[in-house]
Coordinates of N, CA and C in Angstrom, one line a residue:
X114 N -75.1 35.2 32.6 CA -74.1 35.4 33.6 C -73.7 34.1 34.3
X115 N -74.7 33.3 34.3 CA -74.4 32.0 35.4 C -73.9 31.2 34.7
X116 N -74.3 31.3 33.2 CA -73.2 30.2 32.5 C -72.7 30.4 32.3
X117 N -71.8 31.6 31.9 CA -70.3 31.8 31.8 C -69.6 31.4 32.6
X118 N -69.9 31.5 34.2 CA -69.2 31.2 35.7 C -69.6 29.8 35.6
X119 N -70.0 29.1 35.4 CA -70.2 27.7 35.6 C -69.2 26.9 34.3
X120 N -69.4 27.5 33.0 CA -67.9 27.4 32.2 C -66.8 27.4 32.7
X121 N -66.7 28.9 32.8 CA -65.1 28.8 33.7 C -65.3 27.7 34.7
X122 N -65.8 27.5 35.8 CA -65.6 26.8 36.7 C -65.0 25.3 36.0
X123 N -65.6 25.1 35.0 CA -65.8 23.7 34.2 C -64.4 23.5 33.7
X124 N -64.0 24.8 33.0 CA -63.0 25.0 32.3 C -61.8 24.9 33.3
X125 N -61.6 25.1 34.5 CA -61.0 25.5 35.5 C -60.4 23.8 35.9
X126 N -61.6 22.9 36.4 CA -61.6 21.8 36.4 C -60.3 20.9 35.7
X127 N -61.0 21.3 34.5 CA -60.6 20.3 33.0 C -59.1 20.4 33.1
X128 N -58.4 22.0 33.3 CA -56.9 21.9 33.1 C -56.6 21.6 34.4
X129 N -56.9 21.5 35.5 CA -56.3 20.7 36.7 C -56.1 19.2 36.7
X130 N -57.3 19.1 36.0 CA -57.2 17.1 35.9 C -56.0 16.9 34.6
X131 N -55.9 17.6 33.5 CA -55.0 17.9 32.6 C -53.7 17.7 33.4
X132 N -53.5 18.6 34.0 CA -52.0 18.9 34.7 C -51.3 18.1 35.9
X133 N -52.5 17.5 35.9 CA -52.4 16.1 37.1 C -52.1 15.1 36.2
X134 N -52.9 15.1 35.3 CA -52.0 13.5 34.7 C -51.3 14.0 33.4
X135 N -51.0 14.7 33.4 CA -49.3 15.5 32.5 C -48.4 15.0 33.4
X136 N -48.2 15.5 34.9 CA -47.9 15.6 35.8 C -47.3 14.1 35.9
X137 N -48.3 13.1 36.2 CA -48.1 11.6 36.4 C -47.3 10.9 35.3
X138 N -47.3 11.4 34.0 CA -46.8 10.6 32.4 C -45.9 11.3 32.7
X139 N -45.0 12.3 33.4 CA -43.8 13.1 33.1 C -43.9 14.2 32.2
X140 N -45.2 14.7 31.5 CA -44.9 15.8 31.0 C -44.6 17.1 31.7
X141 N -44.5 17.8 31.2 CA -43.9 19.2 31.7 C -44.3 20.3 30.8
X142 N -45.3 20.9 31.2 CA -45.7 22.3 30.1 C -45.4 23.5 30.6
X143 N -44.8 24.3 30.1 CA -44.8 26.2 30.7 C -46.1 26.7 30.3
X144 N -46.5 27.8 31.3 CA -47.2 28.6 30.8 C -46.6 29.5 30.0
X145 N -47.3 30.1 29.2 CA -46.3 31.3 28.5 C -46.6 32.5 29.0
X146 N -45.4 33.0 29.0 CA -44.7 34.2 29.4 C -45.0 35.3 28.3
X147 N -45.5 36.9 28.9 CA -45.6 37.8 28.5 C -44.9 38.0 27.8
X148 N -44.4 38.7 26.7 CA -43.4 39.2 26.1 C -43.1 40.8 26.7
X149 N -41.7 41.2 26.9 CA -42.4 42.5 27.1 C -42.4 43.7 25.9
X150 N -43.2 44.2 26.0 CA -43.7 45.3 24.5 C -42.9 46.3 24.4
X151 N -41.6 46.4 24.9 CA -40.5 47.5 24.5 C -40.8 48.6 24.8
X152 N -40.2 49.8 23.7 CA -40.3 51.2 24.2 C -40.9 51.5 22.9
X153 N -42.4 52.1 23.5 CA -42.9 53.0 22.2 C -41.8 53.8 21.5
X154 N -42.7 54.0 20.2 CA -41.8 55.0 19.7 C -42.3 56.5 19.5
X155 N -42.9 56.8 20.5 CA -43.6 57.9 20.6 C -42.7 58.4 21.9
X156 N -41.8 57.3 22.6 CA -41.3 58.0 23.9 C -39.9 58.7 23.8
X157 N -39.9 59.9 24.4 CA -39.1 60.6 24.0 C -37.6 60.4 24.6
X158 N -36.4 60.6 23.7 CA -35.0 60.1 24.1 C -35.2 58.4 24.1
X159 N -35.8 58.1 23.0 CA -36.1 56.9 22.9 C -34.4 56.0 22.9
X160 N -33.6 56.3 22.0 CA -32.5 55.7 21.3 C -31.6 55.9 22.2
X161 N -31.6 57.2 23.1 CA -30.8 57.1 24.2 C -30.8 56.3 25.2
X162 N -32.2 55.9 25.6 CA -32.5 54.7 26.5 C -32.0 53.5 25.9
X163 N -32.2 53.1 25.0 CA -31.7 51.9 24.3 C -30.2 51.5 24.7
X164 N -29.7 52.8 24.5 CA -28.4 52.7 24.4 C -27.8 52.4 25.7
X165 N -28.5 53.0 26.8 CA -28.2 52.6 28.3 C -28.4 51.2 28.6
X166 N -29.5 50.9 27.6 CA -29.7 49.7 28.4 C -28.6 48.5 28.1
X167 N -28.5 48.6 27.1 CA -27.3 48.0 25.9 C -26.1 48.0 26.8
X168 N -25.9 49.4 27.2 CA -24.1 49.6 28.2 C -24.7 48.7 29.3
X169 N -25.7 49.1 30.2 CA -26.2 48.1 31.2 C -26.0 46.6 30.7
X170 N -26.3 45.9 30.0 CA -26.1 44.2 29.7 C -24.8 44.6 29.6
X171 N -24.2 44.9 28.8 CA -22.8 45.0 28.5 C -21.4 44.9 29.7
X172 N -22.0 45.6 30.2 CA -21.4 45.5 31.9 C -21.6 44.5 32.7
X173 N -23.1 44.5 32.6 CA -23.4 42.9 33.9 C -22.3 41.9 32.7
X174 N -22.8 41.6 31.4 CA -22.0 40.3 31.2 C -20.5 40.6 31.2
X175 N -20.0 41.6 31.3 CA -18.0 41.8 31.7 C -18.1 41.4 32.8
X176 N -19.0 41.8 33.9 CA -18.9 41.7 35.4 C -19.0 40.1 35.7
X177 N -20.1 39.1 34.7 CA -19.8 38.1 35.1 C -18.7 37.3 34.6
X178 N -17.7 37.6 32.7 CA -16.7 37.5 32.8 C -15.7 37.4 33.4
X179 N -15.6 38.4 34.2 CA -14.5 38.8 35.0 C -14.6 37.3 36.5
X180 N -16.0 37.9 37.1 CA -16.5 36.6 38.0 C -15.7 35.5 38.0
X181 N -15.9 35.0 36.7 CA -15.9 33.5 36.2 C -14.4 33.2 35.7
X182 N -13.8 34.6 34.9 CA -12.1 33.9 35.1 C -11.8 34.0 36.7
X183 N -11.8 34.6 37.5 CA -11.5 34.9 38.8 C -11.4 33.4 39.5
X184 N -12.6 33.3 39.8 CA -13.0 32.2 39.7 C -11.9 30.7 39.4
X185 N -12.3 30.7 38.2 CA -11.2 29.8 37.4 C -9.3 29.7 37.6
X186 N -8.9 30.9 38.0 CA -8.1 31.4 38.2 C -7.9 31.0 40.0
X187 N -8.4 31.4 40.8 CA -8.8 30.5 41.9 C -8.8 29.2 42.0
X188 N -9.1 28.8 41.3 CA -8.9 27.4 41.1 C -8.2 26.7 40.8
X189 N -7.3 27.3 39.7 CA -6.5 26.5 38.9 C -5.0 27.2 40.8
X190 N -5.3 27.7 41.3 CA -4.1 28.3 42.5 C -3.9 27.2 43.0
X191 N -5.7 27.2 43.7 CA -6.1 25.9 44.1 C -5.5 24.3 44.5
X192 N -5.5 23.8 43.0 CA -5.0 22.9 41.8 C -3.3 22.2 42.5
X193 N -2.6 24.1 42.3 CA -1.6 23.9 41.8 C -0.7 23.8 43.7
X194 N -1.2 24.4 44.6 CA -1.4 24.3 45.8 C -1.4 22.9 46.4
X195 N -3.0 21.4 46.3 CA -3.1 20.7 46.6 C -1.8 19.7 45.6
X196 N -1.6 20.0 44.6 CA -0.5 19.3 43.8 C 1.2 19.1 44.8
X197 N 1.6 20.4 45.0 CA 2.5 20.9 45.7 C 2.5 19.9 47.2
X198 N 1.3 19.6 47.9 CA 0.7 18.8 48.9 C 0.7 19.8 50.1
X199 N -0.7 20.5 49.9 CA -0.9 21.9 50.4 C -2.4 21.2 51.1
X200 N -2.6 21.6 51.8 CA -3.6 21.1 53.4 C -5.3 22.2 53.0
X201 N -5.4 22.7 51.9 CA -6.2 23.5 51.8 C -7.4 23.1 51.0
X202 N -8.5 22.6 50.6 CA -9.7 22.2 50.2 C -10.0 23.0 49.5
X203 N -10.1 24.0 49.9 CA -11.2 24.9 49.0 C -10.6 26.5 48.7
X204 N -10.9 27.3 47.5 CA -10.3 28.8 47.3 C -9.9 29.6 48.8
X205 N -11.2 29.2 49.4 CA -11.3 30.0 50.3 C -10.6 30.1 51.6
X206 N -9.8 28.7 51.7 CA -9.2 28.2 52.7 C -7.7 28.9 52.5
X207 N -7.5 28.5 51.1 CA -6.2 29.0 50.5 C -5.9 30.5 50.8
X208 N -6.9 31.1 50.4 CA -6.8 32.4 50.8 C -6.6 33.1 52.1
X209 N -7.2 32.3 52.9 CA -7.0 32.5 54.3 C -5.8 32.2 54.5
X210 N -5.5 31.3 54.5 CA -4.3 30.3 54.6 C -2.8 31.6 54.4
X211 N -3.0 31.7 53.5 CA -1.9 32.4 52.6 C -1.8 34.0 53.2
X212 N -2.5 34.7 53.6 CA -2.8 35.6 54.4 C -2.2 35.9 56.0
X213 N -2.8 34.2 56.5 CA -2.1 34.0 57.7 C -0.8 34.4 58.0
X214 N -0.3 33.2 56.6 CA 1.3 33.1 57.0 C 2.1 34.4 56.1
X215 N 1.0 35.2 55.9 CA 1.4 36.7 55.4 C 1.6 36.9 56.9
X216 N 0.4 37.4 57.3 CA 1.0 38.1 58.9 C 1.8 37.6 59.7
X217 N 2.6 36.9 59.8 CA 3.2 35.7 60.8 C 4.1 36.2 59.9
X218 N 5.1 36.3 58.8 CA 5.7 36.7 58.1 C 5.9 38.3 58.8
X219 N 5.4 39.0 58.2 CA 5.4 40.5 59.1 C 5.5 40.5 60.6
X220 N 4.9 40.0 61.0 CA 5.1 39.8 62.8 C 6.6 39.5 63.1
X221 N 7.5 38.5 62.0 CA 9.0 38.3 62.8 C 9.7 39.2 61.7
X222 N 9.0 40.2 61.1 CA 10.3 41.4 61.0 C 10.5 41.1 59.6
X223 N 9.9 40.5 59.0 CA 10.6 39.6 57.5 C 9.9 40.5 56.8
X224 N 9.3 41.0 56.5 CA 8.6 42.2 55.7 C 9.4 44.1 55.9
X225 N 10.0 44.4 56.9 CA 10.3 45.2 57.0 C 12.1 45.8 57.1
X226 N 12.6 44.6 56.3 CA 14.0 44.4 56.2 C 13.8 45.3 55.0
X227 N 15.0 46.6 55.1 CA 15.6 47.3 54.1 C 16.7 46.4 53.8
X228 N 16.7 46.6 52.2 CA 18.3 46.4 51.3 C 18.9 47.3 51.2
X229 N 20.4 47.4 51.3 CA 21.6 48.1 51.4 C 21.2 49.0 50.6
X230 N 20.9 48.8 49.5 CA 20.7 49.9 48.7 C 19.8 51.1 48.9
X231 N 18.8 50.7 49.2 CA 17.6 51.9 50.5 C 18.7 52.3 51.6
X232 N 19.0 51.4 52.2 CA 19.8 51.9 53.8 C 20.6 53.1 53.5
X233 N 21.2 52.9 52.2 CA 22.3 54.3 51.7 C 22.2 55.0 50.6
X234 N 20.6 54.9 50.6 CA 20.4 56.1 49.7 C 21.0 56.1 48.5
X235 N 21.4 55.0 47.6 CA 21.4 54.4 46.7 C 23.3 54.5 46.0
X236 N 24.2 55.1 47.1 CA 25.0 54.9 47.0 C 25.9 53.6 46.7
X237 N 25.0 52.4 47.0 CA 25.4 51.1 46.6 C 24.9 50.7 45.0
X238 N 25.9 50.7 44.3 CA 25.0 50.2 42.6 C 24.5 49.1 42.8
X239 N 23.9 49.4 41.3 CA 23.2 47.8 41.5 C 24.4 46.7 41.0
X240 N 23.7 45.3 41.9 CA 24.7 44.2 41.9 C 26.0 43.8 42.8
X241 N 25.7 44.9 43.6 CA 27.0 45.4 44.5 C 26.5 44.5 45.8
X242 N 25.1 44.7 46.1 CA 24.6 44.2 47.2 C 25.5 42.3 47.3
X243 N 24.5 41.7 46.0 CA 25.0 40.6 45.7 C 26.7 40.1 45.5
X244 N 27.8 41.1 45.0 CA 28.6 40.8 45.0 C 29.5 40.8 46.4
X245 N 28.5 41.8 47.5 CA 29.3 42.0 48.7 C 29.0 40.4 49.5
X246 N 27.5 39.9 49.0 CA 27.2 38.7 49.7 C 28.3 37.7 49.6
X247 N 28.1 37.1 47.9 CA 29.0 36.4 47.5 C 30.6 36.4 48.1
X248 N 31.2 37.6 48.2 CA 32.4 37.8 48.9 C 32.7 37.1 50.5
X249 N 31.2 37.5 50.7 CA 30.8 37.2 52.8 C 31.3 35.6 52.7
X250 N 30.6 35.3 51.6 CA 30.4 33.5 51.9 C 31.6 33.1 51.3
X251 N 32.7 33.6 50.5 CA 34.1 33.2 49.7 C 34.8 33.0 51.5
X252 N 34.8 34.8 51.7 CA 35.6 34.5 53.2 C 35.6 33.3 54.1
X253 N 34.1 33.0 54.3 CA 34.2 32.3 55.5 C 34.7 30.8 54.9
X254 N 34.1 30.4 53.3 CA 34.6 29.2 52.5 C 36.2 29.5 53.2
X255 N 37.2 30.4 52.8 CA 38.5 30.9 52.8 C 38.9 30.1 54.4
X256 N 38.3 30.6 55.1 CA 38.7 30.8 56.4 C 38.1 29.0 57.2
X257 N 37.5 28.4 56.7 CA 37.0 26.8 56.7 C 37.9 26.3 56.3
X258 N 38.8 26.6 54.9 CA 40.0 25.5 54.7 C 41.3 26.2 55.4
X259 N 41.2 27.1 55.8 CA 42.3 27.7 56.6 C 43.7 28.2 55.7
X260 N 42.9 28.7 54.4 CA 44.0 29.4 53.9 C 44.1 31.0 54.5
X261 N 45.1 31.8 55.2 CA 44.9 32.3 56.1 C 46.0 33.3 55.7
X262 N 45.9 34.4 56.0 CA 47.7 35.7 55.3 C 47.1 36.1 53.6
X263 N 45.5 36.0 53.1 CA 45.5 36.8 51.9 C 45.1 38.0 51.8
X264 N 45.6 38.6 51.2 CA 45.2 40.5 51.3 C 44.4 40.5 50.6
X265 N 43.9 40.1 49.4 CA 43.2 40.6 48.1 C 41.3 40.4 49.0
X266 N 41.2 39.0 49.9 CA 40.4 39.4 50.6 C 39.7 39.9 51.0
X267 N 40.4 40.8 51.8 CA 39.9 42.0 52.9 C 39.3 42.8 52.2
X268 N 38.4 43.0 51.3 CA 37.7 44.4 50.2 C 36.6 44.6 51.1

């Protein structure tokens, strides 16, 4: 009994001074790692479990897919932001950033402007809106050079 404890003790020794000058020369050893022993085949719904676990990986690595274009895609916003000569550092700035001047946007009314076409219940076709603009800005062009007495106009 005492020499076996006095072995290990010995043994115990030997790989610390080992690992001390591993340690010093730069080596680097792993212990090894258990393997793990799977699923008997005596357990029942065996193939079904498999198969969960299979959708389980399957999922985490979509989820970190997804992550990493997001991600990337953030970035490249980013990118295309500080290019532009945009004051923002980081995704996360931008996002704030861009949010802000969302609300501030909504706050003076700019978000809750109906087009003619909603206002009247769609009695306005489409293109009519634009053609009535275009017309707005002919007139006042009209009325700037002071050609003045045309009927066709007035629509």
């Amino acid at each position: 009994k005492y020499k076996i404890q006095r072995r290990v003790v010995e043994t115990n020794r030997k790989r610390k001074k080992q690992a001390k000058r591993d340690f010093k020369a730069g080596i680097v050893r792993h212990d090894k790692t258990k393997k793990d022993p799977g699923i008997p085949n005596s357990w029942p719904f065996k193939q079904e479990l498999l198969q969960e676990i299979k959708r389980s990986r399957d999922q985490q690595r979509q989820l970190v897919e997804q992550r990493k274009q997001h991600r990337k895609e953030g970035l490249r916003d980013l990118r295309e932001h500080q290019e532009k000569g945009g004051s923002a550092r980081t995704v996360e700035e931008l996002i704030n950033q861009a949010s802000k001047d969302q609300l501030e946007f909504q706050a003076k009314g700019g978000g809750q402007q109906e087009t003619e076409r909603e206002r009247k219940d769609n009695t306005v076709q489409a293109g009519q809106a634009s053609r009535r603009a275009y017309l707005r800005e002919y007139r006042c062009f009209i009325a700037s050079i002071g050609c003045k007495g045309s009927n066709w106009i007035k629509n």
